[in-house]
Coordinates of C-alpha atoms in Angstrom, one line a residue:
Chain A
M1 CA 63.6 -97.3 102.1
T2 CA 61.5 -100.5 101.6
D3 CA 61.0 -102.8 104.6
K4 CA 63.8 -105.3 104.4
K5 CA 61.4 -108.2 104.7
S6 CA 60.1 -107.3 101.2
V7 CA 63.4 -108.3 99.6
L8 CA 63.7 -111.6 101.5
R9 CA 62.3 -114.8 100.0
P10 CA 60.9 -117.5 102.3
V11 CA 63.5 -120.2 102.9
D12 CA 63.1 -123.3 100.9
D13 CA 65.1 -126.5 100.1
E14 CA 66.9 -124.8 97.2
A15 CA 68.2 -122.1 99.5
R16 CA 69.1 -124.6 102.2
G17 CA 71.1 -126.6 99.6
I18 CA 73.0 -123.6 98.3
A19 CA 73.9 -122.5 101.8
R20 CA 75.0 -126.0 102.9
D21 CA 77.1 -126.3 99.8
L22 CA 78.8 -123.0 100.5
L23 CA 79.5 -124.2 104.0
A24 CA 80.8 -127.6 102.9
K25 CA 83.3 -126.0 100.5
A26 CA 84.4 -123.1 102.8
R27 CA 88.1 -123.1 103.6
F28 CA 88.2 -119.6 104.8
G29 CA 86.0 -116.6 105.5
A30 CA 85.8 -113.0 106.5
L31 CA 85.3 -112.7 110.3
G32 CA 83.7 -109.5 111.7
V33 CA 84.3 -108.8 115.3
M34 CA 83.8 -105.8 117.6
L35 CA 87.1 -104.0 118.3
D36 CA 87.0 -100.8 120.4
G37 CA 83.3 -100.5 119.7
A38 CA 83.5 -100.7 115.9
P39 CA 83.5 -103.6 113.4
F40 CA 86.8 -105.1 112.4
V41 CA 87.0 -107.7 109.6
T42 CA 89.9 -110.2 109.2
R43 CA 90.4 -113.4 107.3
I44 CA 90.3 -116.7 109.1
A45 CA 90.5 -120.3 108.0
V46 CA 87.3 -122.4 108.7
N47 CA 85.9 -125.9 108.6
A48 CA 82.2 -126.5 108.7
E49 CA 81.9 -130.3 108.8
G50 CA 79.4 -130.9 111.5
S51 CA 80.2 -127.7 113.4
L52 CA 81.8 -124.4 112.4
I53 CA 85.3 -124.1 113.7
S54 CA 88.5 -122.1 113.2
L55 CA 92.1 -122.3 114.3
V56 CA 93.3 -118.9 115.5
S57 CA 96.3 -117.4 117.2
T58 CA 95.8 -115.8 120.6
L59 CA 98.2 -113.1 119.3
S60 CA 95.7 -111.9 116.7
Q61 CA 93.5 -108.9 117.2
H62 CA 90.3 -110.9 116.3
T63 CA 91.0 -113.5 119.0
A64 CA 91.4 -110.8 121.7
A65 CA 88.3 -109.1 120.4
L66 CA 86.2 -112.4 120.6
K67 CA 87.4 -112.9 124.2
A68 CA 86.1 -109.5 125.1
D69 CA 82.8 -109.8 123.0
P70 CA 81.9 -113.2 121.5
R71 CA 79.3 -111.7 119.0
C72 CA 80.7 -112.0 115.5
S73 CA 79.8 -112.5 111.9
L74 CA 81.4 -114.7 109.2
L75 CA 81.1 -114.2 105.4
I76 CA 81.7 -117.3 103.3
G77 CA 81.5 -118.1 99.6
E78 CA 84.1 -116.8 97.2
P79 CA 83.3 -115.2 93.9
G80 CA 86.4 -116.3 91.9
P81 CA 88.4 -114.0 89.7
K82 CA 85.9 -113.3 86.9
G83 CA 82.5 -111.7 86.4
D84 CA 80.5 -109.5 88.8
A85 CA 81.3 -110.6 92.4
L86 CA 77.7 -109.7 93.4
T87 CA 76.1 -112.4 91.2
H88 CA 78.0 -115.1 93.1
A89 CA 76.2 -116.8 96.1
R90 CA 77.6 -116.0 99.6
L91 CA 76.4 -116.6 103.1
T92 CA 76.5 -114.2 106.1
L93 CA 76.5 -116.1 109.4
Q94 CA 75.7 -114.4 112.7
A95 CA 77.4 -116.3 115.6
D96 CA 78.8 -116.3 119.1
A97 CA 82.4 -117.5 119.3
E98 CA 83.5 -119.9 122.0
L99 CA 87.2 -120.2 122.6
V100 CA 87.9 -123.9 122.9
G101 CA 91.7 -123.8 123.0
R102 CA 93.6 -127.1 122.2
D103 CA 91.5 -130.1 121.4
D104 CA 92.8 -133.4 120.0
A105 CA 89.6 -134.3 118.0
L106 CA 89.4 -130.8 116.4
R107 CA 93.2 -131.0 115.7
G108 CA 92.8 -134.2 113.7
R109 CA 89.7 -132.8 111.8
W110 CA 91.5 -129.5 111.1
L111 CA 94.7 -131.2 109.7
K112 CA 92.5 -133.3 107.3
A113 CA 90.8 -130.2 106.0
H114 CA 93.9 -127.9 106.2
P115 CA 97.0 -130.1 105.9
K116 CA 99.3 -127.1 105.5
A117 CA 98.4 -126.0 109.0
K118 CA 100.8 -128.7 110.3
L119 CA 103.4 -126.0 110.0
Y120 CA 101.9 -124.0 112.9
I121 CA 99.0 -125.9 114.5
D122 CA 101.1 -126.9 117.5
F123 CA 102.5 -123.4 118.2
G124 CA 101.8 -122.4 121.7
D125 CA 99.6 -119.5 120.8
F126 CA 97.2 -121.4 118.5
G127 CA 93.8 -122.8 119.6
F128 CA 90.3 -123.6 118.3
V129 CA 87.2 -121.4 118.2
R130 CA 83.8 -122.9 117.8
F131 CA 81.1 -120.7 116.3
Q132 CA 77.5 -121.1 117.6
V133 CA 75.4 -119.9 114.7
R134 CA 72.5 -117.7 115.7
G135 CA 71.2 -117.1 112.1
A136 CA 72.3 -116.5 108.6
F137 CA 71.5 -114.7 105.4
L138 CA 72.0 -116.2 102.0
N139 CA 72.5 -113.9 99.1
G140 CA 72.3 -116.0 96.0
G141 CA 72.7 -113.0 93.6
F142 CA 70.4 -110.1 92.7
G143 CA 66.8 -110.6 93.9
Y144 CA 67.6 -113.8 95.8
A145 CA 68.1 -113.4 99.5
C146 CA 66.7 -115.3 102.4
A147 CA 67.2 -115.7 106.2
L148 CA 68.1 -119.1 107.5
S149 CA 68.4 -120.7 110.9
A150 CA 71.3 -122.8 112.3
E151 CA 69.0 -125.8 111.7
D152 CA 68.5 -124.9 108.1
L153 CA 72.3 -125.0 107.8
G154 CA 72.7 -128.3 109.7
L155 CA 74.8 -126.5 112.3
Chain B
M1 CA 98.5 -113.0 125.7
T2 CA 101.4 -111.0 124.3
D3 CA 100.8 -107.3 123.8
K4 CA 99.6 -106.9 120.2
K5 CA 102.2 -104.3 119.5
S6 CA 104.9 -107.0 119.8
V7 CA 103.5 -108.8 116.7
L8 CA 103.3 -105.6 114.6
R9 CA 106.2 -104.4 112.5
P10 CA 106.9 -100.7 111.9
V11 CA 105.3 -99.6 108.6
D12 CA 107.8 -99.2 105.8
D13 CA 107.7 -98.7 102.0
E14 CA 107.4 -102.4 101.3
A15 CA 104.3 -102.6 103.5
R16 CA 102.9 -99.4 101.9
G17 CA 103.5 -100.9 98.5
I18 CA 101.8 -104.2 99.2
A19 CA 98.8 -102.4 100.7
R20 CA 98.4 -100.0 97.8
D21 CA 98.7 -102.9 95.4
L22 CA 95.9 -104.7 97.2
L23 CA 93.8 -101.6 97.0
A24 CA 94.5 -101.0 93.3
K25 CA 93.5 -104.5 92.4
A26 CA 90.4 -104.7 94.7
R27 CA 87.1 -105.3 92.9
F28 CA 85.2 -106.4 96.0
G29 CA 85.6 -106.8 99.7
A30 CA 84.0 -108.0 102.9
L31 CA 82.2 -105.2 104.6
G32 CA 81.6 -105.3 108.4
V33 CA 78.9 -103.1 109.8
M34 CA 77.0 -102.9 113.1
L35 CA 73.6 -104.5 112.9
D36 CA 71.4 -104.7 116.1
G37 CA 74.6 -104.1 118.2
A38 CA 76.6 -107.0 116.6
P39 CA 78.9 -107.3 113.7
F40 CA 77.4 -108.2 110.3
V41 CA 79.6 -109.0 107.3
T42 CA 78.5 -108.9 103.6
R43 CA 80.2 -108.7 100.2
I44 CA 80.3 -105.4 98.4
A45 CA 82.0 -104.3 95.2
V46 CA 84.6 -101.6 95.6
N47 CA 86.8 -99.2 93.7
A48 CA 89.8 -97.5 95.3
E49 CA 91.2 -95.3 92.6
G50 CA 91.8 -92.1 94.5
S51 CA 89.1 -92.7 97.1
L52 CA 87.5 -95.8 98.3
I53 CA 83.9 -96.1 97.1
S54 CA 81.1 -98.7 96.7
L55 CA 77.8 -98.9 94.8
V56 CA 75.1 -100.2 97.2
S57 CA 71.4 -100.7 97.2
T58 CA 69.4 -98.9 99.8
L59 CA 67.4 -102.1 100.1
S60 CA 70.4 -104.0 101.6
Q61 CA 70.9 -104.6 105.2
H62 CA 74.4 -103.1 105.2
T63 CA 73.2 -99.8 103.7
A64 CA 70.5 -99.5 106.4
A65 CA 73.1 -100.4 109.0
L66 CA 75.6 -97.8 107.7
K67 CA 72.9 -95.1 107.9
A68 CA 72.4 -95.9 111.5
D69 CA 76.1 -96.2 112.4
P70 CA 78.8 -95.2 109.8
R71 CA 81.6 -97.1 111.6
C72 CA 82.6 -100.1 109.4
S73 CA 85.5 -102.2 108.3
L74 CA 86.5 -103.6 105.0
L75 CA 88.6 -106.6 104.2
I76 CA 90.3 -106.7 100.8
G77 CA 92.8 -109.0 99.1
E78 CA 91.7 -112.4 97.9
P79 CA 93.7 -115.6 98.5
G80 CA 92.7 -117.5 95.3
P81 CA 91.7 -121.1 95.1
K82 CA 95.0 -122.8 96.2
G83 CA 97.3 -123.1 99.1
D84 CA 96.8 -121.8 102.7
A85 CA 94.6 -118.7 102.6
L86 CA 96.4 -117.3 105.6
T87 CA 99.7 -116.9 103.7
H88 CA 98.1 -114.5 101.2
A89 CA 98.3 -110.8 101.9
R90 CA 95.1 -109.0 102.9
L91 CA 94.2 -105.6 104.3
T92 CA 91.7 -104.7 107.0
L93 CA 90.5 -101.1 106.6
Q94 CA 88.7 -99.2 109.5
A95 CA 86.5 -96.5 108.1
D96 CA 83.5 -94.3 108.4
A97 CA 80.9 -94.6 105.6
E98 CA 79.4 -91.5 104.0
L99 CA 76.2 -92.2 101.9
V100 CA 76.7 -90.1 98.8
G101 CA 73.7 -91.3 96.8
R102 CA 73.8 -90.6 93.0
D103 CA 76.8 -88.9 91.6
D104 CA 77.6 -88.5 87.9
A105 CA 81.4 -88.5 88.3
L106 CA 81.4 -91.6 90.5
R107 CA 79.0 -93.2 88.1
G108 CA 81.5 -92.9 85.2
R109 CA 84.4 -94.1 87.3
W110 CA 82.3 -97.0 88.6
L111 CA 81.3 -98.2 85.1
K112 CA 84.9 -98.1 83.9
A113 CA 85.9 -100.4 86.8
H114 CA 82.7 -102.5 86.9
P115 CA 81.2 -102.5 83.4
K116 CA 78.7 -105.2 84.3
A117 CA 77.1 -102.8 86.8
K118 CA 75.4 -101.1 83.9
L119 CA 72.7 -103.7 84.4
Y120 CA 71.6 -102.1 87.7
I121 CA 73.5 -98.9 88.3
D122 CA 70.5 -96.7 87.4
F123 CA 68.0 -98.6 89.5
G124 CA 66.3 -96.2 91.9
D125 CA 67.6 -97.9 95.0
F126 CA 71.3 -97.8 94.1
G127 CA 73.7 -95.1 95.2
F128 CA 77.3 -94.5 96.2
V129 CA 79.1 -94.8 99.5
R130 CA 82.4 -93.2 100.2
F131 CA 84.6 -94.7 102.9
Q132 CA 86.7 -92.3 105.0
V133 CA 89.6 -94.5 106.1
R134 CA 90.6 -94.1 109.7
G135 CA 93.4 -96.7 109.7
A136 CA 94.3 -100.1 108.4
F137 CA 96.1 -103.3 109.2
L138 CA 98.1 -105.2 106.6
N139 CA 98.6 -108.9 107.2
G140 CA 101.2 -110.1 104.7
G141 CA 101.3 -113.7 105.9
F142 CA 102.6 -115.2 109.1
G143 CA 104.8 -112.9 111.2
Y144 CA 104.2 -109.9 108.9
A145 CA 101.6 -107.5 110.2
C146 CA 101.6 -103.7 110.5
A147 CA 99.3 -100.8 111.1
L148 CA 99.0 -98.2 108.4
S149 CA 97.4 -94.7 108.1
A150 CA 95.1 -93.5 105.4
E151 CA 98.1 -91.4 104.2
D152 CA 100.2 -94.6 103.9
L153 CA 97.5 -96.0 101.6
G154 CA 97.2 -92.8 99.5
L155 CA 93.5 -92.4 100.6

């Protein structure tokens, strides 16, 4: 087992650009939370314009898990239907989730990014989560990985 | 907060069919592991014909994390580029990972499912992981969620 540092590149403007582009385009991601002491991964919708947020139902297991332990991780960047998924860039975020609940400014922003959410955004069990990013790993394909800070991502 | 059981349907053959179909089509997934006491989600390639396996590099953070703690979760089922990602079916698996290393039978099976992996499958740092599924949650879109066993999934 080689030290993991040996496979990480130093972060540079190219990596920052790829990661910011993945964030700007992200409409959903895979959220990892702690559930009963083990990881649990579900799909959530996201928006990362300025801050990283999600609209979640309090009835969902991931929301209950985030209430109990805010530490989480979010994978964004979709490979598309063709080719080797591992050659497509993706970004792993490490974050702490803050349950915001209802918020008019976030509601407007969310509906602009996710217009179909109008069908359920006002249901009583829905509210916003804000992710405070602690750090991130960009995997840009084989042999291209680096660690980034929230500042590198503009978050 | 409503008890989570109230939003889960009883498992039936329709749910088993949707979940098995997602598994049969799955080429990659979002793997959640424990890293430094917190969740960490990365993309891995998968194959679920008979058993759920992945080809991973021992240089990757997730492989090191699985060595330290085999409890993990895997999200499969991709939403595609259009519409609301939350209306597309997806499956959360809860599993324990077993690091198998090199294995000729798995190598042949993997190359049939992932022919482009021939570029790296024989690199010294690559080996197989087998996931022993403990349970799963199918989310078939709003208002359609149920818990499944490994047996329900044919795994």
